[in-house]
Amino acid sequence: MWKFIIIKIYSKQAGRRFFCEKCEEDFEFKAKQKLTKNSQWRIVDGAYTTMIDRITSLNNPHLLYMEYLQTQVINLLMIPKFFFIPEIIEKRKPLSPTARRAGWIGCNINISNIPKTGRIEIVFEGFKKKPQQVIDEYQKASLIKTNKIENRSWLLDLLSCIENLPVEFNLQDVYRFTNILSIKHPNNNNVEAKIRQQLQILRDKRFIKFIEKGVYRKL
């Protein structure tokens, strides 16, 4: 297990942003104490509108999220910035009229709604993963990159659906998620056609492989 002697320093710096000179990428670090075994991965963040603006302008940093217990790191995840979509941002209730910032609306990041591919584990349940495994997982996740937020939402939503299917699946298996996708994308009038289009994109990005007509395999 990893033990951080300076865990208090890490926790005090939660929310701080860091810049990697080697890869020239921004990272935001957040941490919280793990209180229960089945605690939901909701991270308290800042202003709701600011967060949505950052995501939709494709200007958000990568996220490093740590859960700790006393001096032990329990979980350390990296969420690549291209896995952020507005749907994972939950609006909190406005502050009361008597508060110093009355009416201010904050948000939570619900990372449990991010596909497993986008939750890259560096430490899981107290055990550190091998660096090369983490690198391989990031390189695979980076294939999902797209510069259009609407395309990103569709790809990630469909990827989440596929992650709940067996390794080999067919088109009818994916169509079972049509109602869910219709709710998430109410402006689309032909969801099944959109599903087929997104499956082709996921094939081109090497997340799935076409086996035969209407049959696919996860890679």
JSON list of C-alpha atoms in Angstrom, two decimals:
[
{"chain": "A", "resi": 1, "resn": "MET", "atom": "CA", "xyz": [0.00, 0.00, 0.00]},
{"chain": "A", "resi": 2, "resn": "TRP", "atom": "CA", "xyz": [1.10, 3.54, -0.66]},
{"chain": "A", "resi": 3, "resn": "LYS", "atom": "CA", "xyz": [1.46, 5.69, 2.41]},
{"chain": "A", "resi": 4, "resn": "PHE", "atom": "CA", "xyz": [1.84, 9.45, 2.13]},
{"chain": "A", "resi": 5, "resn": "ILE", "atom": "CA", "xyz": [3.56, 10.93, 5.16]},
{"chain": "A", "resi": 6, "resn": "ILE", "atom": "CA", "xyz": [2.54, 14.36, 3.90]},
{"chain": "A", "resi": 7, "resn": "ILE", "atom": "CA", "xyz": [-1.08, 13.42, 3.26]},
{"chain": "A", "resi": 8, "resn": "LYS", "atom": "CA", "xyz": [-2.27, 16.65, 4.94]},
{"chain": "A", "resi": 9, "resn": "ILE", "atom": "CA", "xyz": [-0.34, 18.66, 2.37]},
{"chain": "A", "resi": 10, "resn": "TYR", "atom": "CA", "xyz": [-2.06, 16.77, -0.43]},
{"chain": "A", "resi": 11, "resn": "SER", "atom": "CA", "xyz": [-5.49, 17.26, 1.08]},
{"chain": "A", "resi": 12, "resn": "LYS", "atom": "CA", "xyz": [-4.90, 20.97, 1.63]},
{"chain": "A", "resi": 13, "resn": "GLN", "atom": "CA", "xyz": [-3.96, 21.34, -2.01]},
{"chain": "A", "resi": 14, "resn": "ALA", "atom": "CA", "xyz": [-7.16, 19.72, -3.23]},
{"chain": "A", "resi": 15, "resn": "GLY", "atom": "CA", "xyz": [-8.48, 21.77, -6.11]},
{"chain": "A", "resi": 16, "resn": "ARG", "atom": "CA", "xyz": [-5.03, 23.05, -7.09]},
{"chain": "A", "resi": 17, "resn": "ARG", "atom": "CA", "xyz": [-3.97, 22.98, -10.74]},
{"chain": "A", "resi": 18, "resn": "PHE", "atom": "CA", "xyz": [-0.60, 21.75, -11.92]},
{"chain": "A", "resi": 19, "resn": "PHE", "atom": "CA", "xyz": [1.21, 21.99, -15.24]},
{"chain": "A", "resi": 20, "resn": "CYS", "atom": "CA", "xyz": [3.41, 19.22, -16.65]},
{"chain": "A", "resi": 21, "resn": "GLU", "atom": "CA", "xyz": [6.29, 20.71, -18.63]},
{"chain": "A", "resi": 22, "resn": "LYS", "atom": "CA", "xyz": [7.00, 17.39, -20.32]},
{"chain": "A", "resi": 23, "resn": "CYS", "atom": "CA", "xyz": [3.56, 16.75, -21.81]},
{"chain": "A", "resi": 24, "resn": "GLU", "atom": "CA", "xyz": [2.42, 20.40, -21.60]},
{"chain": "A", "resi": 25, "resn": "GLU", "atom": "CA", "xyz": [-0.90, 19.44, -20.04]},
{"chain": "A", "resi": 26, "resn": "ASP", "atom": "CA", "xyz": [-2.88, 20.92, -17.14]},
{"chain": "A", "resi": 27, "resn": "PHE", "atom": "CA", "xyz": [-3.98, 18.78, -14.21]},
{"chain": "A", "resi": 28, "resn": "GLU", "atom": "CA", "xyz": [-6.37, 19.55, -11.37]},
{"chain": "A", "resi": 29, "resn": "PHE", "atom": "CA", "xyz": [-5.94, 17.66, -8.11]},
{"chain": "A", "resi": 30, "resn": "LYS", "atom": "CA", "xyz": [-8.83, 16.88, -5.79]},
{"chain": "A", "resi": 31, "resn": "ALA", "atom": "CA", "xyz": [-8.90, 14.68, -2.71]},
{"chain": "A", "resi": 32, "resn": "LYS", "atom": "CA", "xyz": [-11.29, 13.62, -0.01]},
{"chain": "A", "resi": 33, "resn": "GLN", "atom": "CA", "xyz": [-11.36, 11.18, 2.87]},
{"chain": "A", "resi": 34, "resn": "LYS", "atom": "CA", "xyz": [-12.96, 7.84, 2.06]},
{"chain": "A", "resi": 35, "resn": "LEU", "atom": "CA", "xyz": [-15.66, 7.41, 4.69]},
{"chain": "A", "resi": 36, "resn": "THR", "atom": "CA", "xyz": [-17.44, 4.26, 3.53]},
{"chain": "A", "resi": 37, "resn": "LYS", "atom": "CA", "xyz": [-16.55, 1.31, 1.34]},
{"chain": "A", "resi": 38, "resn": "ASN", "atom": "CA", "xyz": [-19.39, 2.02, -1.09]},
{"chain": "A", "resi": 39, "resn": "SER", "atom": "CA", "xyz": [-19.17, 5.80, -1.14]},
{"chain": "A", "resi": 40, "resn": "GLN", "atom": "CA", "xyz": [-20.28, 7.38, -4.41]},
{"chain": "A", "resi": 41, "resn": "TRP", "atom": "CA", "xyz": [-17.70, 9.19, -6.46]},
{"chain": "A", "resi": 42, "resn": "ARG", "atom": "CA", "xyz": [-19.15, 12.70, -6.28]},
{"chain": "A", "resi": 43, "resn": "ILE", "atom": "CA", "xyz": [-16.60, 15.48, -6.08]},
{"chain": "A", "resi": 44, "resn": "VAL", "atom": "CA", "xyz": [-17.56, 18.91, -4.83]},
{"chain": "A", "resi": 45, "resn": "ASP", "atom": "CA", "xyz": [-16.44, 21.56, -7.31]},
{"chain": "A", "resi": 46, "resn": "GLY", "atom": "CA", "xyz": [-16.88, 25.28, -7.89]},
{"chain": "A", "resi": 47, "resn": "ALA", "atom": "CA", "xyz": [-19.46, 27.34, -9.74]},
{"chain": "A", "resi": 48, "resn": "TYR", "atom": "CA", "xyz": [-21.79, 25.33, -11.98]},
{"chain": "A", "resi": 49, "resn": "THR", "atom": "CA", "xyz": [-21.79, 27.79, -14.90]},
{"chain": "A", "resi": 50, "resn": "THR", "atom": "CA", "xyz": [-18.00, 28.13, -14.81]},
{"chain": "A", "resi": 51, "resn": "MET", "atom": "CA", "xyz": [-17.56, 24.36, -14.98]},
{"chain": "A", "resi": 52, "resn": "ILE", "atom": "CA", "xyz": [-20.02, 23.98, -17.86]},
{"chain": "A", "resi": 53, "resn": "ASP", "atom": "CA", "xyz": [-18.29, 26.81, -19.74]},
{"chain": "A", "resi": 54, "resn": "ARG", "atom": "CA", "xyz": [-14.90, 25.12, -19.28]},
{"chain": "A", "resi": 55, "resn": "ILE", "atom": "CA", "xyz": [-16.16, 21.79, -20.57]},
{"chain": "A", "resi": 56, "resn": "THR", "atom": "CA", "xyz": [-18.07, 23.12, -23.56]},
{"chain": "A", "resi": 57, "resn": "SER", "atom": "CA", "xyz": [-15.14, 25.34, -24.57]},
{"chain": "A", "resi": 58, "resn": "LEU", "atom": "CA", "xyz": [-12.82, 22.28, -24.30]},
{"chain": "A", "resi": 59, "resn": "ASN", "atom": "CA", "xyz": [-10.68, 24.22, -21.83]},
{"chain": "A", "resi": 60, "resn": "ASN", "atom": "CA", "xyz": [-10.87, 21.90, -18.81]},
{"chain": "A", "resi": 61, "resn": "PRO", "atom": "CA", "xyz": [-7.79, 20.21, -17.28]},
{"chain": "A", "resi": 62, "resn": "HIS", "atom": "CA", "xyz": [-7.23, 16.52, -16.65]},
{"chain": "A", "resi": 63, "resn": "LEU", "atom": "CA", "xyz": [-8.45, 15.48, -13.21]},
{"chain": "A", "resi": 64, "resn": "LEU", "atom": "CA", "xyz": [-6.47, 13.60, -10.57]},
{"chain": "A", "resi": 65, "resn": "TYR", "atom": "CA", "xyz": [-8.81, 12.36, -7.85]},
{"chain": "A", "resi": 66, "resn": "MET", "atom": "CA", "xyz": [-7.59, 10.76, -4.64]},
{"chain": "A", "resi": 67, "resn": "GLU", "atom": "CA", "xyz": [-9.45, 9.03, -1.82]},
{"chain": "A", "resi": 68, "resn": "TYR", "atom": "CA", "xyz": [-7.49, 8.53, 1.38]},
{"chain": "A", "resi": 69, "resn": "LEU", "atom": "CA", "xyz": [-7.95, 7.18, 4.87]},
{"chain": "A", "resi": 70, "resn": "GLN", "atom": "CA", "xyz": [-5.64, 8.62, 7.51]},
{"chain": "A", "resi": 71, "resn": "THR", "atom": "CA", "xyz": [-2.18, 8.20, 5.92]},
{"chain": "A", "resi": 72, "resn": "GLN", "atom": "CA", "xyz": [-3.16, 5.64, 3.28]},
{"chain": "A", "resi": 73, "resn": "VAL", "atom": "CA", "xyz": [-4.06, 6.36, -0.32]},
{"chain": "A", "resi": 74, "resn": "ILE", "atom": "CA", "xyz": [-7.05, 4.14, -1.08]},
{"chain": "A", "resi": 75, "resn": "ASN", "atom": "CA", "xyz": [-7.81, 5.19, -4.66]},
{"chain": "A", "resi": 76, "resn": "LEU", "atom": "CA", "xyz": [-6.04, 7.48, -7.09]},
{"chain": "A", "resi": 77, "resn": "LEU", "atom": "CA", "xyz": [-7.68, 8.02, -10.45]},
{"chain": "A", "resi": 78, "resn": "MET", "atom": "CA", "xyz": [-6.91, 10.06, -13.51]},
{"chain": "A", "resi": 79, "resn": "ILE", "atom": "CA", "xyz": [-9.87, 11.29, -15.54]},
{"chain": "A", "resi": 80, "resn": "PRO", "atom": "CA", "xyz": [-8.66, 12.55, -18.95]},
{"chain": "A", "resi": 81, "resn": "LYS", "atom": "CA", "xyz": [-10.13, 15.92, -19.86]},
{"chain": "A", "resi": 82, "resn": "PHE", "atom": "CA", "xyz": [-11.72, 14.53, -23.03]},
{"chain": "A", "resi": 83, "resn": "PHE", "atom": "CA", "xyz": [-14.04, 12.37, -20.89]},
{"chain": "A", "resi": 84, "resn": "PHE", "atom": "CA", "xyz": [-15.74, 15.40, -19.40]},
{"chain": "A", "resi": 85, "resn": "ILE", "atom": "CA", "xyz": [-19.23, 16.19, -20.70]},
{"chain": "A", "resi": 86, "resn": "PRO", "atom": "CA", "xyz": [-21.94, 18.44, -19.18]},
{"chain": "A", "resi": 87, "resn": "GLU", "atom": "CA", "xyz": [-24.02, 15.39, -18.22]},
{"chain": "A", "resi": 88, "resn": "ILE", "atom": "CA", "xyz": [-21.57, 14.38, -15.46]},
{"chain": "A", "resi": 89, "resn": "ILE", "atom": "CA", "xyz": [-21.84, 17.80, -13.80]},
{"chain": "A", "resi": 90, "resn": "GLU", "atom": "CA", "xyz": [-24.58, 17.98, -11.18]},
{"chain": "A", "resi": 91, "resn": "LYS", "atom": "CA", "xyz": [-26.03, 21.34, -10.20]},
{"chain": "A", "resi": 92, "resn": "ARG", "atom": "CA", "xyz": [-26.25, 21.95, -6.45]},
{"chain": "A", "resi": 93, "resn": "LYS", "atom": "CA", "xyz": [-28.96, 23.94, -4.72]},
{"chain": "A", "resi": 94, "resn": "PRO", "atom": "CA", "xyz": [-28.46, 27.73, -4.69]},
{"chain": "A", "resi": 95, "resn": "LEU", "atom": "CA", "xyz": [-27.12, 29.17, -1.46]},
{"chain": "A", "resi": 96, "resn": "SER", "atom": "CA", "xyz": [-29.80, 30.49, 0.87]},
{"chain": "A", "resi": 97, "resn": "PRO", "atom": "CA", "xyz": [-30.80, 34.18, 0.83]},
{"chain": "A", "resi": 98, "resn": "THR", "atom": "CA", "xyz": [-29.03, 34.64, 4.17]},
{"chain": "A", "resi": 99, "resn": "ALA", "atom": "CA", "xyz": [-25.69, 33.30, 2.88]},
{"chain": "A", "resi": 100, "resn": "ARG", "atom": "CA", "xyz": [-22.83, 35.67, 2.07]},
{"chain": "A", "resi": 101, "resn": "ARG", "atom": "CA", "xyz": [-23.06, 34.62, -1.59]},
{"chain": "A", "resi": 102, "resn": "ALA", "atom": "CA", "xyz": [-26.83, 34.25, -1.72]},
{"chain": "A", "resi": 103, "resn": "GLY", "atom": "CA", "xyz": [-28.06, 32.48, -4.86]},
{"chain": "A", "resi": 104, "resn": "TRP", "atom": "CA", "xyz": [-24.63, 31.14, -5.82]},
{"chain": "A", "resi": 105, "resn": "ILE", "atom": "CA", "xyz": [-24.89, 27.70, -7.46]},
{"chain": "A", "resi": 106, "resn": "GLY", "atom": "CA", "xyz": [-22.11, 25.17, -7.12]},
{"chain": "A", "resi": 107, "resn": "CYS", "atom": "CA", "xyz": [-21.71, 21.75, -8.69]},
{"chain": "A", "resi": 108, "resn": "ASN", "atom": "CA", "xyz": [-20.59, 18.17, -8.14]},
{"chain": "A", "resi": 109, "resn": "ILE", "atom": "CA", "xyz": [-18.59, 16.06, -10.57]},
{"chain": "A", "resi": 110, "resn": "ASN", "atom": "CA", "xyz": [-20.17, 12.61, -10.69]},
{"chain": "A", "resi": 111, "resn": "ILE", "atom": "CA", "xyz": [-17.32, 10.51, -12.02]},
{"chain": "A", "resi": 112, "resn": "SER", "atom": "CA", "xyz": [-19.32, 7.30, -11.55]},
{"chain": "A", "resi": 113, "resn": "ASN", "atom": "CA", "xyz": [-21.14, 8.37, -14.76]},
{"chain": "A", "resi": 114, "resn": "ILE", "atom": "CA", "xyz": [-17.88, 8.32, -16.73]},
{"chain": "A", "resi": 115, "resn": "PRO", "atom": "CA", "xyz": [-17.15, 5.14, -18.74]},
{"chain": "A", "resi": 116, "resn": "LYS", "atom": "CA", "xyz": [-14.70, 2.79, -17.05]},
{"chain": "A", "resi": 117, "resn": "THR", "atom": "CA", "xyz": [-12.24, 3.45, -19.89]},
{"chain": "A", "resi": 118, "resn": "GLY", "atom": "CA", "xyz": [-12.05, 7.07, -18.71]},
{"chain": "A", "resi": 119, "resn": "ARG", "atom": "CA", "xyz": [-11.45, 6.23, -15.04]},
{"chain": "A", "resi": 120, "resn": "ILE", "atom": "CA", "xyz": [-7.77, 5.31, -15.18]},
{"chain": "A", "resi": 121, "resn": "GLU", "atom": "CA", "xyz": [-6.70, 3.73, -11.91]},
{"chain": "A", "resi": 122, "resn": "ILE", "atom": "CA", "xyz": [-3.24, 4.57, -10.62]},
{"chain": "A", "resi": 123, "resn": "VAL", "atom": "CA", "xyz": [-3.99, 3.18, -7.16]},
{"chain": "A", "resi": 124, "resn": "PHE", "atom": "CA", "xyz": [-6.99, 0.92, -6.58]},
{"chain": "A", "resi": 125, "resn": "GLU", "atom": "CA", "xyz": [-8.11, -0.21, -3.12]},
{"chain": "A", "resi": 126, "resn": "GLY", "atom": "CA", "xyz": [-4.65, 0.61, -1.76]},
{"chain": "A", "resi": 127, "resn": "PHE", "atom": "CA", "xyz": [-2.63, -1.21, -4.42]},
{"chain": "A", "resi": 128, "resn": "LYS", "atom": "CA", "xyz": [-0.47, 0.64, -6.94]},
{"chain": "A", "resi": 129, "resn": "LYS", "atom": "CA", "xyz": [-0.75, -0.35, -10.58]},
{"chain": "A", "resi": 130, "resn": "LYS", "atom": "CA", "xyz": [2.31, -0.84, -12.76]},
{"chain": "A", "resi": 131, "resn": "PRO", "atom": "CA", "xyz": [3.29, 2.39, -14.56]},
{"chain": "A", "resi": 132, "resn": "GLN", "atom": "CA", "xyz": [3.22, 0.77, -18.01]},
{"chain": "A", "resi": 133, "resn": "GLN", "atom": "CA", "xyz": [-0.32, -0.50, -17.40]},
{"chain": "A", "resi": 134, "resn": "VAL", "atom": "CA", "xyz": [-1.44, 3.03, -16.52]},
{"chain": "A", "resi": 135, "resn": "ILE", "atom": "CA", "xyz": [0.27, 4.40, -19.65]},
{"chain": "A", "resi": 136, "resn": "ASP", "atom": "CA", "xyz": [-1.38, 1.75, -21.85]},
{"chain": "A", "resi": 137, "resn": "GLU", "atom": "CA", "xyz": [-4.80, 2.54, -20.41]},
{"chain": "A", "resi": 138, "resn": "TYR", "atom": "CA", "xyz": [-4.32, 6.25, -21.01]},
{"chain": "A", "resi": 139, "resn": "GLN", "atom": "CA", "xyz": [-3.19, 5.70, -24.58]},
{"chain": "A", "resi": 140, "resn": "LYS", "atom": "CA", "xyz": [-6.30, 3.64, -25.27]},
{"chain": "A", "resi": 141, "resn": "ALA", "atom": "CA", "xyz": [-8.53, 6.22, -23.61]},
{"chain": "A", "resi": 142, "resn": "SER", "atom": "CA", "xyz": [-6.96, 9.01, -25.69]},
{"chain": "A", "resi": 143, "resn": "LEU", "atom": "CA", "xyz": [-8.38, 7.41, -28.84]},
{"chain": "A", "resi": 144, "resn": "ILE", "atom": "CA", "xyz": [-11.78, 8.78, -27.83]},
{"chain": "A", "resi": 145, "resn": "LYS", "atom": "CA", "xyz": [-10.65, 12.40, -28.33]},
{"chain": "A", "resi": 146, "resn": "THR", "atom": "CA", "xyz": [-12.93, 14.63, -30.33]},
{"chain": "A", "resi": 147, "resn": "ASN", "atom": "CA", "xyz": [-13.13, 18.42, -30.56]},
{"chain": "A", "resi": 148, "resn": "LYS", "atom": "CA", "xyz": [-16.94, 18.60, -30.71]},
{"chain": "A", "resi": 149, "resn": "ILE", "atom": "CA", "xyz": [-18.69, 18.34, -27.37]},
{"chain": "A", "resi": 150, "resn": "GLU", "atom": "CA", "xyz": [-21.90, 16.88, -28.88]},
{"chain": "A", "resi": 151, "resn": "ASN", "atom": "CA", "xyz": [-19.92, 14.12, -30.60]},
{"chain": "A", "resi": 152, "resn": "ARG", "atom": "CA", "xyz": [-18.07, 13.49, -27.35]},
{"chain": "A", "resi": 153, "resn": "SER", "atom": "CA", "xyz": [-21.34, 13.07, -25.43]},
{"chain": "A", "resi": 154, "resn": "TRP", "atom": "CA", "xyz": [-22.69, 10.52, -27.91]},
{"chain": "A", "resi": 155, "resn": "LEU", "atom": "CA", "xyz": [-19.45, 8.53, -28.00]},
{"chain": "A", "resi": 156, "resn": "LEU", "atom": "CA", "xyz": [-19.13, 8.39, -24.21]},
{"chain": "A", "resi": 157, "resn": "ASP", "atom": "CA", "xyz": [-22.80, 7.52, -23.70]},
{"chain": "A", "resi": 158, "resn": "LEU", "atom": "CA", "xyz": [-22.61, 4.68, -26.19]},
{"chain": "A", "resi": 159, "resn": "LEU", "atom": "CA", "xyz": [-19.29, 3.50, -24.77]},
{"chain": "A", "resi": 160, "resn": "SER", "atom": "CA", "xyz": [-20.89, 3.32, -21.31]},
{"chain": "A", "resi": 161, "resn": "CYS", "atom": "CA", "xyz": [-23.66, 1.17, -22.76]},
{"chain": "A", "resi": 162, "resn": "ILE", "atom": "CA", "xyz": [-21.24, -1.17, -24.50]},
{"chain": "A", "resi": 163, "resn": "GLU", "atom": "CA", "xyz": [-19.22, -1.63, -21.31]},
{"chain": "A", "resi": 164, "resn": "ASN", "atom": "CA", "xyz": [-22.30, -3.34, -19.86]},
{"chain": "A", "resi": 165, "resn": "LEU", "atom": "CA", "xyz": [-22.43, -5.89, -22.68]},
{"chain": "A", "resi": 166, "resn": "PRO", "atom": "CA", "xyz": [-20.49, -9.16, -23.15]},
{"chain": "A", "resi": 167, "resn": "VAL", "atom": "CA", "xyz": [-17.19, -9.11, -25.06]},
{"chain": "A", "resi": 168, "resn": "GLU", "atom": "CA", "xyz": [-19.05, -10.19, -28.20]},
{"chain": "A", "resi": 169, "resn": "PHE", "atom": "CA", "xyz": [-22.42, -8.56, -28.83]},
{"chain": "A", "resi": 170, "resn": "ASN", "atom": "CA", "xyz": [-24.84, -7.76, -31.63]},
{"chain": "A", "resi": 171, "resn": "LEU", "atom": "CA", "xyz": [-26.72, -4.71, -32.83]},
{"chain": "A", "resi": 172, "resn": "GLN", "atom": "CA", "xyz": [-29.94, -5.73, -31.08]},
{"chain": "A", "resi": 173, "resn": "ASP", "atom": "CA", "xyz": [-28.04, -5.79, -27.77]},
{"chain": "A", "resi": 174, "resn": "VAL", "atom": "CA", "xyz": [-27.10, -2.14, -28.29]},
{"chain": "A", "resi": 175, "resn": "TYR", "atom": "CA", "xyz": [-30.62, -1.20, -29.39]},
{"chain": "A", "resi": 176, "resn": "ARG", "atom": "CA", "xyz": [-31.79, -2.13, -25.87]},
{"chain": "A", "resi": 177, "resn": "PHE", "atom": "CA", "xyz": [-30.31, 1.19, -24.76]},
{"chain": "A", "resi": 178, "resn": "THR", "atom": "CA", "xyz": [-32.37, 3.21, -27.27]},
{"chain": "A", "resi": 179, "resn": "ASN", "atom": "CA", "xyz": [-34.78, 4.57, -24.65]},
{"chain": "A", "resi": 180, "resn": "ILE", "atom": "CA", "xyz": [-31.95, 5.64, -22.35]},
{"chain": "A", "resi": 181, "resn": "LEU", "atom": "CA", "xyz": [-30.11, 7.36, -25.19]},
{"chain": "A", "resi": 182, "resn": "SER", "atom": "CA", "xyz": [-33.33, 9.03, -26.35]},
{"chain": "A", "resi": 183, "resn": "ILE", "atom": "CA", "xyz": [-33.72, 10.62, -22.93]},
{"chain": "A", "resi": 184, "resn": "LYS", "atom": "CA", "xyz": [-30.12, 11.80, -22.91]},
{"chain": "A", "resi": 185, "resn": "HIS", "atom": "CA", "xyz": [-30.35, 13.15, -26.46]},
{"chain": "A", "resi": 186, "resn": "PRO", "atom": "CA", "xyz": [-33.93, 14.40, -26.90]},
{"chain": "A", "resi": 187, "resn": "ASN", "atom": "CA", "xyz": [-33.10, 16.41, -30.03]},
{"chain": "A", "resi": 188, "resn": "ASN", "atom": "CA", "xyz": [-32.21, 13.29, -32.01]},
{"chain": "A", "resi": 189, "resn": "ASN", "atom": "CA", "xyz": [-35.17, 11.82, -33.88]},
{"chain": "A", "resi": 190, "resn": "ASN", "atom": "CA", "xyz": [-33.45, 8.69, -35.20]},
{"chain": "A", "resi": 191, "resn": "VAL", "atom": "CA", "xyz": [-31.51, 7.19, -32.32]},
{"chain": "A", "resi": 192, "resn": "GLU", "atom": "CA", "xyz": [-30.97, 3.77, -33.90]},
{"chain": "A", "resi": 193, "resn": "ALA", "atom": "CA", "xyz": [-29.30, 5.35, -36.93]},
{"chain": "A", "resi": 194, "resn": "LYS", "atom": "CA", "xyz": [-27.14, 7.41, -34.58]},
{"chain": "A", "resi": 195, "resn": "ILE", "atom": "CA", "xyz": [-26.18, 4.26, -32.69]},
{"chain": "A", "resi": 196, "resn": "ARG", "atom": "CA", "xyz": [-25.01, 2.62, -35.92]},
{"chain": "A", "resi": 197, "resn": "GLN", "atom": "CA", "xyz": [-23.01, 5.73, -36.82]},
{"chain": "A", "resi": 198, "resn": "GLN", "atom": "CA", "xyz": [-21.33, 5.84, -33.40]},
{"chain": "A", "resi": 199, "resn": "LEU", "atom": "CA", "xyz": [-20.50, 2.13, -33.59]},
{"chain": "A", "resi": 200, "resn": "GLN", "atom": "CA", "xyz": [-18.61, 2.85, -36.83]},
{"chain": "A", "resi": 201, "resn": "ILE", "atom": "CA", "xyz": [-16.69, 5.64, -35.08]},
{"chain": "A", "resi": 202, "resn": "LEU", "atom": "CA", "xyz": [-15.84, 3.36, -32.16]},
{"chain": "A", "resi": 203, "resn": "ARG", "atom": "CA", "xyz": [-14.65, 0.79, -34.69]},
{"chain": "A", "resi": 204, "resn": "ASP", "atom": "CA", "xyz": [-12.43, 3.39, -36.39]},
{"chain": "A", "resi": 205, "resn": "LYS", "atom": "CA", "xyz": [-11.07, 4.41, -32.97]},
{"chain": "A", "resi": 206, "resn": "ARG", "atom": "CA", "xyz": [-10.27, 0.72, -32.26]},
{"chain": "A", "resi": 207, "resn": "PHE", "atom": "CA", "xyz": [-12.61, 0.26, -29.31]},
{"chain": "A", "resi": 208, "resn": "ILE", "atom": "CA", "xyz": [-14.62, -2.44, -31.06]},
{"chain": "A", "resi": 209, "resn": "LYS", "atom": "CA", "xyz": [-14.18, -4.74, -34.04]},
{"chain": "A", "resi": 210, "resn": "PHE", "atom": "CA", "xyz": [-16.75, -5.75, -36.64]},
{"chain": "A", "resi": 211, "resn": "ILE", "atom": "CA", "xyz": [-16.98, -9.56, -36.77]},
{"chain": "A", "resi": 212, "resn": "GLU", "atom": "CA", "xyz": [-19.79, -9.91, -39.28]},
{"chain": "A", "resi": 213, "resn": "LYS", "atom": "CA", "xyz": [-22.97, -8.05, -40.17]},
{"chain": "A", "resi": 214, "resn": "GLY", "atom": "CA", "xyz": [-24.52, -6.82, -36.93]},
{"chain": "A", "resi": 215, "resn": "VAL", "atom": "CA", "xyz": [-21.95, -8.56, -34.70]},
{"chain": "A", "resi": 216, "resn": "TYR", "atom": "CA", "xyz": [-19.13, -6.82, -32.80]},
{"chain": "A", "resi": 217, "resn": "ARG", "atom": "CA", "xyz": [-16.34, -7.58, -30.37]},
{"chain": "A", "resi": 218, "resn": "LYS", "atom": "CA", "xyz": [-14.85, -5.29, -27.74]},
{"chain": "A", "resi": 219, "resn": "LEU", "atom": "CA", "xyz": [-11.10, -4.74, -28.03]}
]
